[in-house]
Coordinates of C-alpha atoms and ligand atoms in Angstrom, one line a residue:
M1 CA -30.0 48.3 3.5
T2 CA -26.7 46.7 3.8
T3 CA -23.9 49.2 3.1
A4 CA -20.5 48.4 1.4
L5 CA -17.6 48.2 3.8
T6 CA -16.0 51.2 1.9
H7 CA -19.0 53.4 3.1
S8 CA -17.8 52.9 6.7
P9 CA -16.1 55.8 8.2
V10 CA -14.0 53.7 10.5
W11 CA -12.8 51.7 7.4
Q12 CA -11.9 55.1 5.8
E13 CA -9.9 55.8 8.8
L14 CA -8.1 52.5 8.7
L15 CA -7.4 53.0 5.0
G16 CA -5.7 56.4 5.8
H17 CA -3.9 55.0 8.8
D18 CA -0.9 52.9 8.0
D19 CA 1.0 52.5 11.1
T20 CA 2.0 48.9 10.4
E21 CA 5.6 47.6 10.9
H22 CA 7.3 44.4 10.5
A23 CA 5.7 41.9 13.0
G24 CA 9.1 40.7 13.9
A25 CA 10.0 44.3 14.8
L26 CA 6.9 44.8 16.6
L27 CA 7.5 41.7 18.8
G28 CA 11.1 42.8 19.6
A29 CA 10.1 46.3 20.6
D30 CA 7.2 45.3 23.0
P31 CA 7.7 42.7 25.6
G32 CA 4.0 42.8 26.5
R33 CA 2.9 42.2 22.9
V34 CA 2.5 38.3 23.1
E35 CA 0.3 38.5 26.1
R36 CA -1.9 41.3 24.7
Y37 CA -2.3 39.5 21.3
C38 CA -2.9 36.1 22.6
L39 CA -6.5 34.8 23.3
H40 CA -7.8 31.9 25.2
H41 CA -10.5 29.7 25.4
E42 CA -10.0 27.0 28.0
D43 CA -6.9 25.1 26.8
L44 CA -7.0 26.7 23.4
R45 CA -4.3 29.4 22.8
V46 CA -4.7 31.6 19.7
D47 CA -1.7 33.8 19.1
L48 CA -2.3 36.8 16.9
S49 CA 1.0 38.6 17.8
R50 CA 2.7 37.8 14.5
H51 CA 0.1 39.8 12.4
P52 CA 1.6 43.3 12.0
V53 CA -1.3 44.9 13.8
T54 CA -0.7 47.8 16.2
D55 CA -2.7 48.9 19.3
S56 CA -4.2 51.8 17.5
T57 CA -5.3 49.7 14.4
W58 CA -6.6 47.0 16.8
E59 CA -8.8 49.8 18.5
R60 CA -10.1 50.9 15.1
L61 CA -10.8 47.3 14.2
L62 CA -12.9 46.9 17.4
R63 CA -14.7 50.1 16.5
L64 CA -15.3 48.8 12.9
A65 CA -17.1 45.7 14.4
E66 CA -19.5 48.0 16.3
E67 CA -20.0 50.3 13.3
R68 CA -20.7 47.4 10.9
G69 CA -23.4 46.1 13.3
V70 CA -21.6 42.8 14.1
P71 CA -22.9 42.4 17.7
G72 CA -26.4 42.9 16.2
R73 CA -25.8 40.2 13.5
I74 CA -24.5 37.7 16.1
E75 CA -27.8 38.1 18.0
A76 CA -29.8 37.8 14.8
L77 CA -27.9 34.6 13.9
F78 CA -28.4 33.0 17.3
S79 CA -32.0 34.0 17.7
G80 CA -33.3 32.6 14.4
A81 CA -33.8 35.8 12.5
S82 CA -33.7 35.5 8.7
V83 CA -29.9 36.1 8.3
N84 CA -29.8 34.2 5.0
E85 CA -31.6 36.9 3.2
S86 CA -31.4 35.7 -0.4
E87 CA -33.0 32.4 0.6
G88 CA -35.4 34.0 3.1
R89 CA -34.5 31.8 6.1
P90 CA -32.5 31.6 9.3
A91 CA -29.2 29.8 9.5
L92 CA -29.6 27.9 12.7
H93 CA -26.5 25.4 12.9
T94 CA -26.1 26.7 16.4
A95 CA -29.5 25.2 17.3
L96 CA -28.1 21.8 16.3
R97 CA -25.9 21.8 19.2
S98 CA -27.7 24.0 21.7
R99 CA -28.7 22.8 25.0
P100 CA -31.9 20.7 25.1
D101 CA -33.6 23.2 27.3
A102 CA -32.9 26.1 25.0
S103 CA -35.8 27.5 22.8
I104 CA -35.4 29.2 19.3
H105 CA -38.5 30.2 17.4
V106 CA -38.7 30.0 13.6
D107 CA -42.2 31.1 12.2
G108 CA -43.6 30.9 15.7
E109 CA -42.3 27.4 16.4
D110 CA -39.7 26.2 18.8
V111 CA -37.2 24.2 16.7
I112 CA -35.2 22.8 19.6
P113 CA -37.7 19.9 20.4
A114 CA -37.6 18.7 16.8
V115 CA -33.8 18.8 16.8
Y116 CA -33.6 16.6 19.8
E117 CA -36.3 14.2 18.8
E118 CA -34.3 13.6 15.6
L119 CA -31.1 13.2 17.6
Q120 CA -32.7 10.8 19.9
R121 CA -34.0 8.8 17.0
M122 CA -30.4 8.9 15.6
A123 CA -29.0 7.9 18.9
A124 CA -31.3 4.8 19.2
F125 CA -30.5 3.7 15.6
V126 CA -26.6 4.3 16.3
E127 CA -26.9 2.2 19.5
A128 CA -28.6 -0.6 17.8
L129 CA -26.3 -0.6 14.9
R130 CA -23.1 -0.5 17.2
S131 CA -24.6 -3.4 19.5
G132 CA -25.3 -5.6 16.5
D133 CA -29.1 -5.4 16.5
V134 CA -29.3 -4.1 13.0
R135 CA -28.8 -6.9 10.7
G136 CA -28.3 -7.4 7.1
Y137 CA -30.4 -9.5 4.7
D138 CA -28.9 -12.8 5.9
G139 CA -29.2 -12.0 9.5
R140 CA -25.6 -11.0 10.2
P141 CA -24.9 -7.8 12.1
L142 CA -23.8 -4.7 10.1
R143 CA -20.0 -4.0 10.1
H144 CA -19.7 -1.4 7.3
V145 CA -21.2 2.0 6.7
V146 CA -20.9 3.6 3.3
N147 CA -21.7 7.3 3.4
I148 CA -22.9 8.3 0.0
G149 CA -22.8 12.2 -0.1
I150 CA -20.7 15.1 -1.4
G151 CA -19.8 18.6 -0.3
G152 CA -21.4 19.4 3.0
S153 CA -22.9 16.0 3.2
E154 CA -19.6 14.4 3.1
A155 CA -16.7 16.7 4.0
G156 CA -17.4 16.9 7.7
V157 CA -18.0 13.2 8.2
T158 CA -14.9 12.1 6.4
M159 CA -12.6 15.0 8.1
A160 CA -13.9 14.2 11.6
H161 CA -13.8 10.5 11.2
Q162 CA -10.1 10.7 10.1
A163 CA -9.5 13.0 13.3
L164 CA -11.3 10.9 15.7
A165 CA -11.6 7.3 14.7
D166 CA -8.9 5.0 16.1
G167 CA -9.5 1.8 14.0
D168 CA -10.8 -0.2 16.8
E169 CA -14.4 0.7 16.4
P170 CA -17.1 -2.0 15.6
L171 CA -18.0 -0.3 12.3
R172 CA -15.9 0.7 9.4
L173 CA -16.7 3.9 7.4
H174 CA -16.3 4.2 3.7
T175 CA -17.2 7.3 1.8
V176 CA -18.3 7.7 -1.8
S177 CA -18.7 11.1 -3.5
G178 CA -17.5 11.0 -7.2
V179 CA -19.9 10.4 -10.1
D180 CA -17.9 8.0 -12.2
G181 CA -18.5 4.9 -10.1
R182 CA -14.8 4.4 -9.4
E183 CA -15.2 4.9 -5.7
L184 CA -18.2 2.7 -5.4
A185 CA -16.4 0.1 -7.2
A186 CA -13.5 0.2 -4.8
V187 CA -15.8 0.0 -2.0
W188 CA -17.4 -3.2 -3.2
G189 CA -14.1 -4.8 -2.9
R190 CA -13.8 -3.9 0.8
I191 CA -17.2 -4.7 2.1
D192 CA -19.5 -7.7 2.4
P193 CA -23.0 -6.6 1.0
A194 CA -24.8 -8.5 3.7
E195 CA -23.0 -6.6 6.4
T196 CA -23.2 -3.0 5.0
L197 CA -25.3 0.0 5.7
F198 CA -25.7 2.7 3.0
C199 CA -26.3 6.3 4.1
V200 CA -27.6 8.4 1.4
A201 CA -26.8 12.0 2.7
S202 CA -28.1 14.8 0.8
K203 CA -29.9 18.0 2.1
S204 CA -31.7 18.4 -1.2
F205 CA -31.9 14.6 -2.2
S206 CA -31.5 15.7 -5.7
T207 CA -27.8 16.0 -6.3
L208 CA -26.6 14.1 -9.3
E209 CA -23.5 12.4 -7.9
T210 CA -25.2 11.2 -4.7
L211 CA -28.4 10.0 -6.4
T212 CA -26.5 8.3 -9.1
N213 CA -24.3 6.5 -6.6
A214 CA -27.4 5.7 -4.4
R215 CA -29.1 4.0 -7.2
T216 CA -26.1 1.8 -8.4
A217 CA -25.7 0.8 -4.6
W218 CA -29.5 0.0 -4.4
A219 CA -29.3 -2.1 -7.6
W220 CA -26.0 -3.8 -6.5
L221 CA -27.5 -4.8 -3.0
E222 CA -30.6 -6.1 -4.8
A223 CA -28.6 -8.2 -7.2
E224 CA -26.5 -9.5 -4.3
A225 CA -29.5 -10.4 -2.0
G226 CA -31.9 -11.5 -4.7
R227 CA -34.4 -9.0 -3.4
P228 CA -34.6 -5.2 -2.8
V229 CA -33.1 -4.4 0.7
P230 CA -34.5 -1.0 1.7
E231 CA -33.8 -1.8 5.4
Q232 CA -30.0 -1.5 4.7
F233 CA -30.4 2.1 3.5
V234 CA -30.7 5.1 5.6
G235 CA -31.6 8.7 4.1
I236 CA -30.6 11.9 5.6
S237 CA -32.2 15.0 4.1
A238 CA -34.5 18.0 4.4
N239 CA -36.5 16.3 1.5
E240 CA -38.6 13.8 3.1
S241 CA -40.8 12.9 0.1
A242 CA -37.7 12.4 -2.1
M243 CA -36.3 9.9 0.5
A244 CA -39.7 8.1 0.4
D245 CA -39.8 8.1 -3.4
F246 CA -36.4 6.6 -3.5
G247 CA -37.5 3.8 -1.3
I248 CA -36.1 4.5 2.0
P249 CA -38.3 3.1 4.9
A250 CA -39.9 5.7 7.2
E251 CA -37.9 4.5 10.3
R252 CA -34.7 4.9 8.4
R253 CA -35.2 8.5 7.3
F254 CA -33.5 11.1 9.2
R255 CA -34.4 14.7 9.1
I256 CA -32.4 18.0 8.7
W257 CA -34.0 21.3 8.0
E258 CA -34.0 23.8 5.3
W259 CA -32.3 26.2 7.8
V260 CA -29.2 24.1 8.0
G261 CA -26.7 24.8 5.5
G262 CA -24.9 21.7 4.1
R263 CA -21.5 23.0 5.0
Y264 CA -22.8 23.6 8.6
S265 CA -24.6 20.4 9.0
L266 CA -22.1 18.1 10.8
P267 CA -23.8 18.3 14.2
S268 CA -27.1 17.3 12.9
T269 CA -28.3 13.8 11.8
M270 CA -25.9 14.3 8.8
G271 CA -23.2 13.1 11.4
L272 CA -25.0 9.7 11.6
P273 CA -22.2 7.8 9.8
L274 CA -19.6 9.5 12.1
A275 CA -21.7 8.7 15.3
A276 CA -22.1 5.1 14.1
V277 CA -18.4 4.7 14.1
I278 CA -17.2 6.8 16.9
G279 CA -20.3 6.3 19.1
M280 CA -22.9 8.8 20.3
E281 CA -20.9 9.8 23.3
R282 CA -18.0 11.3 21.2
F283 CA -20.3 12.7 18.8
N284 CA -22.0 14.6 21.5
E285 CA -18.7 15.7 22.8
L286 CA -18.0 17.3 19.4
R287 CA -21.4 19.1 19.7
R288 CA -20.4 20.1 23.2
G289 CA -17.4 21.7 21.9
M290 CA -19.2 23.5 19.2
R291 CA -21.6 24.8 21.8
A292 CA -18.8 25.9 24.1
M293 CA -17.5 28.1 21.1
D294 CA -20.9 29.3 20.3
E295 CA -21.3 30.5 23.9
H296 CA -17.9 32.2 23.8
F297 CA -18.8 33.9 20.6
R298 CA -22.2 35.2 21.8
S299 CA -21.0 36.4 25.1
A300 CA -17.3 37.1 25.4
P301 CA -16.2 40.8 25.4
A302 CA -15.2 41.9 21.9
A303 CA -11.5 42.4 22.9
Q304 CA -11.4 38.6 23.9
N305 CA -13.7 37.2 21.4
I306 CA -11.6 34.7 19.3
P307 CA -14.0 34.4 16.2
L308 CA -14.6 38.1 16.2
L309 CA -11.0 39.1 16.4
L310 CA -10.0 36.5 13.7
G311 CA -12.8 37.8 11.4
L312 CA -11.5 41.4 11.9
L313 CA -8.0 40.5 11.2
G314 CA -9.0 38.5 8.1
V315 CA -11.0 41.4 6.7
W316 CA -8.1 43.7 7.4
Q317 CA -5.5 41.4 5.9
I318 CA -7.6 40.6 2.9
S319 CA -9.4 43.9 1.9
L320 CA -6.7 46.3 3.1
R321 CA -3.4 44.6 3.2
G322 CA -3.9 42.5 0.0
A323 CA -3.7 38.9 1.4
T324 CA -4.9 36.7 -1.4
G325 CA -5.4 33.5 0.6
H326 CA -5.8 31.5 3.8
V327 CA -3.6 28.5 4.2
V328 CA -4.7 25.9 6.8
L329 CA -1.7 24.0 8.2
P330 CA -2.7 21.3 10.9
Y331 CA 0.3 19.6 12.5
H332 CA -1.6 16.3 13.0
P333 CA -2.1 13.7 10.4
G334 CA -5.7 13.1 11.6
L335 CA -6.5 16.6 10.5
R336 CA -5.6 16.0 6.9
R337 CA -9.0 16.7 5.6
L338 CA -9.4 19.8 7.7
P339 CA -8.1 22.2 5.0
A340 CA -10.7 20.7 2.4
Y341 CA -13.4 21.1 5.0
L342 CA -12.6 24.6 5.8
Q343 CA -12.2 25.4 2.2
Q344 CA -15.9 24.6 1.5
L345 CA -16.9 26.6 4.6
D346 CA -14.7 29.5 3.6
M347 CA -15.1 29.7 -0.1
E348 CA -18.7 28.7 -0.5
S349 CA -19.6 31.2 2.2
L350 CA -17.4 34.1 1.2
G351 CA -16.9 33.8 -2.5
K352 CA -19.5 36.7 -3.1
S353 CA -19.3 39.9 -5.1
V354 CA -22.5 41.5 -4.0
T355 CA -23.6 42.8 -0.7
R356 CA -26.8 41.2 0.9
D357 CA -29.0 43.4 -0.9
G358 CA -27.4 42.8 -4.3
Q359 CA -24.9 45.8 -4.6
P360 CA -21.7 45.1 -6.2
V361 CA -18.8 45.3 -3.8
D362 CA -15.7 47.4 -4.5
Y363 CA -13.2 45.5 -2.3
P364 CA -12.0 41.9 -2.3
T365 CA -13.9 39.6 -0.1
G366 CA -13.4 35.9 0.3
T367 CA -10.0 34.6 -0.8
S368 CA -8.7 31.1 -1.8
C369 CA -8.6 28.8 1.2
W370 CA -6.3 25.7 0.9
G371 CA -3.8 23.7 3.0
E372 CA -2.2 20.6 4.0
V373 CA -0.7 18.8 7.0
G374 CA 1.8 21.3 8.0
I375 CA 4.7 18.9 8.1
N376 CA 4.1 17.8 4.5
G377 CA 3.6 21.4 3.3
Q378 CA 7.0 22.3 4.8
H379 CA 8.4 20.0 2.1
S380 CA 6.3 21.4 -0.8
F381 CA 4.8 24.9 -0.9
F382 CA 6.5 26.5 2.2
Q383 CA 9.2 27.7 -0.1
W384 CA 6.5 30.0 -1.5
L385 CA 5.4 31.0 1.8
H386 CA 8.8 32.1 2.8
Q387 CA 10.2 33.6 -0.3
G388 CA 7.4 33.9 -2.8
T389 CA 5.8 37.2 -3.9
G390 CA 2.2 36.4 -2.8
R391 CA 0.8 37.0 0.7
V392 CA -1.5 34.7 2.4
I393 CA -2.7 34.3 6.0
A394 CA -0.9 31.1 7.4
E395 CA -2.9 29.3 10.0
F396 CA -0.9 26.8 12.1
L397 CA -2.9 24.5 14.3
V398 CA -0.8 22.5 16.6
P399 CA -1.6 19.9 19.5
V400 CA 1.1 20.1 22.2
E401 CA 0.4 16.8 23.9
E402 CA 1.4 14.1 21.5
G403 CA 0.3 11.2 23.8
G404 CA 2.8 8.2 23.8
L405 CA 5.0 8.9 20.8
P406 CA 8.1 6.9 20.6
E407 CA 11.0 8.9 21.9
R408 CA 12.6 9.5 18.7
H409 CA 9.5 11.3 17.4
A410 CA 8.7 13.2 20.6
G411 CA 8.5 17.1 20.3
L412 CA 9.4 17.1 16.5
N413 CA 6.0 18.3 15.4
L414 CA 5.8 21.2 17.9
A415 CA 9.4 22.2 17.2
S416 CA 8.8 22.1 13.4
A417 CA 5.6 24.4 13.7
L418 CA 7.1 26.7 16.0
G419 CA 10.2 27.0 14.0
Q420 CA 8.3 27.7 10.8
V421 CA 6.2 30.2 12.5
Q422 CA 9.1 32.2 13.7
A423 CA 11.0 31.9 10.5
L424 CA 8.0 33.2 8.6
C425 CA 7.6 36.2 10.9
Q426 CA 11.1 37.1 11.7
G427 CA 12.8 36.2 8.4
Q428 CA 16.7 36.7 8.2
A429 CA 18.9 39.0 6.3
P430 CA 21.4 37.2 4.1
Q431 CA 25.0 36.8 5.2
G432 CA 27.2 38.8 2.8
S433 CA 26.0 40.9 0.0
G434 CA 25.5 40.8 -3.8
P435 CA 23.1 38.8 -6.0
E436 CA 24.2 35.3 -4.6
A437 CA 23.3 36.4 -1.2
E438 CA 19.9 37.5 -2.1
H439 CA 18.9 33.9 -2.7
H440 CA 19.3 33.6 1.1
R441 CA 17.1 36.5 2.1
Y442 CA 14.0 35.8 4.0
E443 CA 11.9 38.9 4.4
G444 CA 9.7 37.6 7.1
G445 CA 6.6 39.6 8.1
R446 CA 4.5 36.8 6.8
P447 CA 1.0 36.9 8.5
V448 CA 0.8 34.0 10.9
T449 CA -1.9 32.9 13.1
L450 CA -0.8 30.2 15.7
I451 CA -3.4 27.9 17.4
L452 CA -2.2 25.7 20.1
F453 CA -4.4 23.2 22.0
R454 CA -3.6 20.3 24.3
R455 CA -4.7 17.4 22.3
L456 CA -7.0 16.5 19.4
D457 CA -10.2 15.2 20.8
A458 CA -13.9 15.6 19.9
Y459 CA -14.5 18.5 22.0
T460 CA -11.5 20.4 20.8
L461 CA -12.3 19.6 17.2
G462 CA -15.8 20.9 17.8
R463 CA -14.5 24.2 19.2
L464 CA -12.2 24.6 16.2
L465 CA -15.0 24.0 13.7
A466 CA -17.4 26.4 15.4
L467 CA -14.4 29.0 15.8
H468 CA -14.1 28.9 12.1
E469 CA -17.8 29.0 11.4
H470 CA -18.2 32.1 13.4
R471 CA -14.9 33.7 11.9
V472 CA -16.5 33.3 8.5
F473 CA -19.7 34.9 9.8
V474 CA -17.9 37.8 11.2
Q475 CA -16.0 38.4 7.9
A476 CA -19.3 38.1 6.0
S477 CA -20.9 40.8 8.3
L478 CA -18.0 43.2 7.9
W479 CA -18.2 42.8 4.2
G480 CA -22.0 43.0 4.1
I481 CA -22.3 39.7 2.1
N482 CA -24.4 36.6 2.7
P483 CA -22.3 33.6 4.1
F484 CA -25.2 31.1 3.9
D485 CA -26.2 30.9 0.2
Q486 CA -24.2 29.5 -2.6
W487 CA -25.8 30.6 -5.9
G488 CA -22.4 30.4 -7.7
V489 CA -22.6 26.6 -7.9
E490 CA -25.9 26.5 -9.7
L491 CA -25.1 27.5 -13.3
G492 CA -22.4 25.0 -13.9
K493 CA -24.7 22.2 -12.7
R494 CA -27.4 23.4 -15.0
V495 CA -25.2 23.5 -18.0
A496 CA -23.8 20.1 -17.2
K497 CA -27.3 18.6 -17.0
G498 CA -27.8 19.8 -20.6
L499 CA -24.7 18.2 -21.7
A500 CA -25.0 14.8 -20.1
P501 CA -27.0 13.3 -23.0
V502 CA -24.2 14.7 -25.4
A503 CA -21.5 13.1 -23.3
R504 CA -23.3 9.8 -23.3
G505 CA -23.5 9.9 -27.1
E506 CA -27.2 10.0 -27.1
A507 CA -27.9 13.5 -28.4
P508 CA -26.2 16.4 -30.4
P509 CA -25.0 19.4 -28.4
P510 CA -27.9 21.7 -27.1
A511 CA -28.1 25.3 -28.6
E512 CA -26.7 26.5 -25.2
A513 CA -23.3 24.8 -25.9
D514 CA -20.8 27.1 -27.1
A515 CA -18.2 26.6 -29.7
A516 CA -15.4 25.4 -27.4
T517 CA -17.8 23.0 -25.6
R518 CA -19.0 21.5 -28.9
Q519 CA -15.5 21.1 -30.1
A520 CA -14.5 19.4 -26.8
L521 CA -17.3 17.0 -27.1
R522 CA -16.5 16.4 -30.7
W523 CA -12.8 15.7 -29.9
A524 CA -13.9 13.4 -27.1
G525 CA -15.8 11.4 -29.8
C526 CA -19.3 12.1 -28.4
W527 CA -21.0 13.5 -31.4
G528 CA -20.2 14.3 -35.1
A529 CA -18.1 11.3 -36.0
G530 CA -17.7 11.0 -39.6
E531 CA -18.8 14.7 -40.2
S532 CA -16.0 16.8 -41.5
S533 CA -15.4 20.0 -39.6
D534 CA -16.0 23.1 -41.6
G535 CA -13.1 24.7 -39.8
T536 CA -15.2 26.4 -36.9
G537 CA -15.9 22.9 -35.8
V538 CA -19.5 23.8 -34.9
Ligands
F6P601 O1 -26.5 17.9 0.4 P1 -26.8 18.0 -1.0 O2 -28.1 18.7 -1.3 O3 -26.6 16.8 -1.8 O4 -25.7 19.1 -1.7 C1 -24.3 18.8 -1.6 C2 -23.4 20.0 -1.7 O5 -23.7 20.6 -3.0 C3 -23.6 22.0 -2.8 O6 -24.9 22.4 -3.1 C4 -22.7 22.6 -3.9 O7 -23.0 22.1 -5.2 C5 -23.1 22.2 -1.4 O8 -23.5 23.4 -1.0 C6 -23.7 21.0 -0.7 O9 -23.1 20.8 0.6

């Protein structure tokens, strides 16, 4: 039985114990605070000193982790227990980047050999692709990879490609997600069909957007070549038979498993389009970084365990102190898709209102997660962060080695980030008094997490991604919710399916369509043309 957080005696203790102070004051009063509240993983430095947490709260939070059984949940996650209860399966993304000599059993079978067999098939294909041995229908080597996928079958590849590719690679990546055909049409203009590999990436191989785009791409290539060209298609899925039915040749089908959540799938064959561009070596560096963070999470003592402490702080800020969001602020243009990537991880995983065994929760769980490259955010929503009435956790991610920037630009990112962090925390009283002066008041005390790292490379990106996966897992464990299902996305998809024939003008609205939907479709000209509305419009 999963109990609600509010049943926890330590949580009740925390609720009754408010010794929080302005974090700026805490920093000023305690010279050892920064050192005590800074955590390290190799060259990664996570500074939590600007959260208003005191030592006694910290001690209670560590007890809360014990009381909520977090250490046991961590072991269950890594050992392949059925931690995704509502879907009756494990969540083994850590197996995708484990050592080849590890062994993790699911239903009595070690999954690691199959993981490595598939990664080796992928490596051989990537190698052949990059060396020009995979050729298009007219014999020329392939130079373009179009990833057709959405959500977890797209976000990781796009985000990591932007972070890690330098533009000199032998292959170009293009991504197509949307269902209206515009992205595909734009891609047509940038590729040569005879030089293009299409990767159809879909765990289920049944997603409307992906399958629609894949069929259009197939037909387009067939029209260009004058024959079907299955050898220029790759499938990545847990649904082998659907890939076969689509027409993807057996040697071009790459497998993932039901126990890999889409948003956790980047280190699997889902990463093939990324590996095709950046190479297997760097892809494996990303996996190695993830594994390093996995090992830290599994073995570091609680008081130094970065994902554990970030998860505890997140729950404390959200459920007890009323934070309503998590804003992700990378100070590197290559990380511009990181907020969107973490948004899916955070909000699909933590957007739940019932405990793992279906009991309603009576406390806030996951919040909104959003963000932007920090330097751009400064000129847009930072006003709200500094002087608005809302409270969110602001997470700054800053590489400190900039690598050969022109002198004029050197140091500006770091100074900007540190300046904002200090201002958000310390605030500033206005000069003078009266209503005029109040416009210049900065309260400070905004909760800030500052993550510094040496440079953005595949290994560090891997560590950052796994850090957040595990932070989310800790929050879910404390709240007693399942971070591995996403039932909330199903209803909208089902209703939309019923409306597609109406939107195409092929059928009247189904009985399930409510009055507002019917009216919207009528207004859009999809049905009822020439019929006079009776006032209710339905
Ligand atoms: O990989 P698939 O099965 O195409 O699903 C794509 C995405 O759609 C979702 O199911 C949400 O609709 C995500 O969880 C998933 O990452």
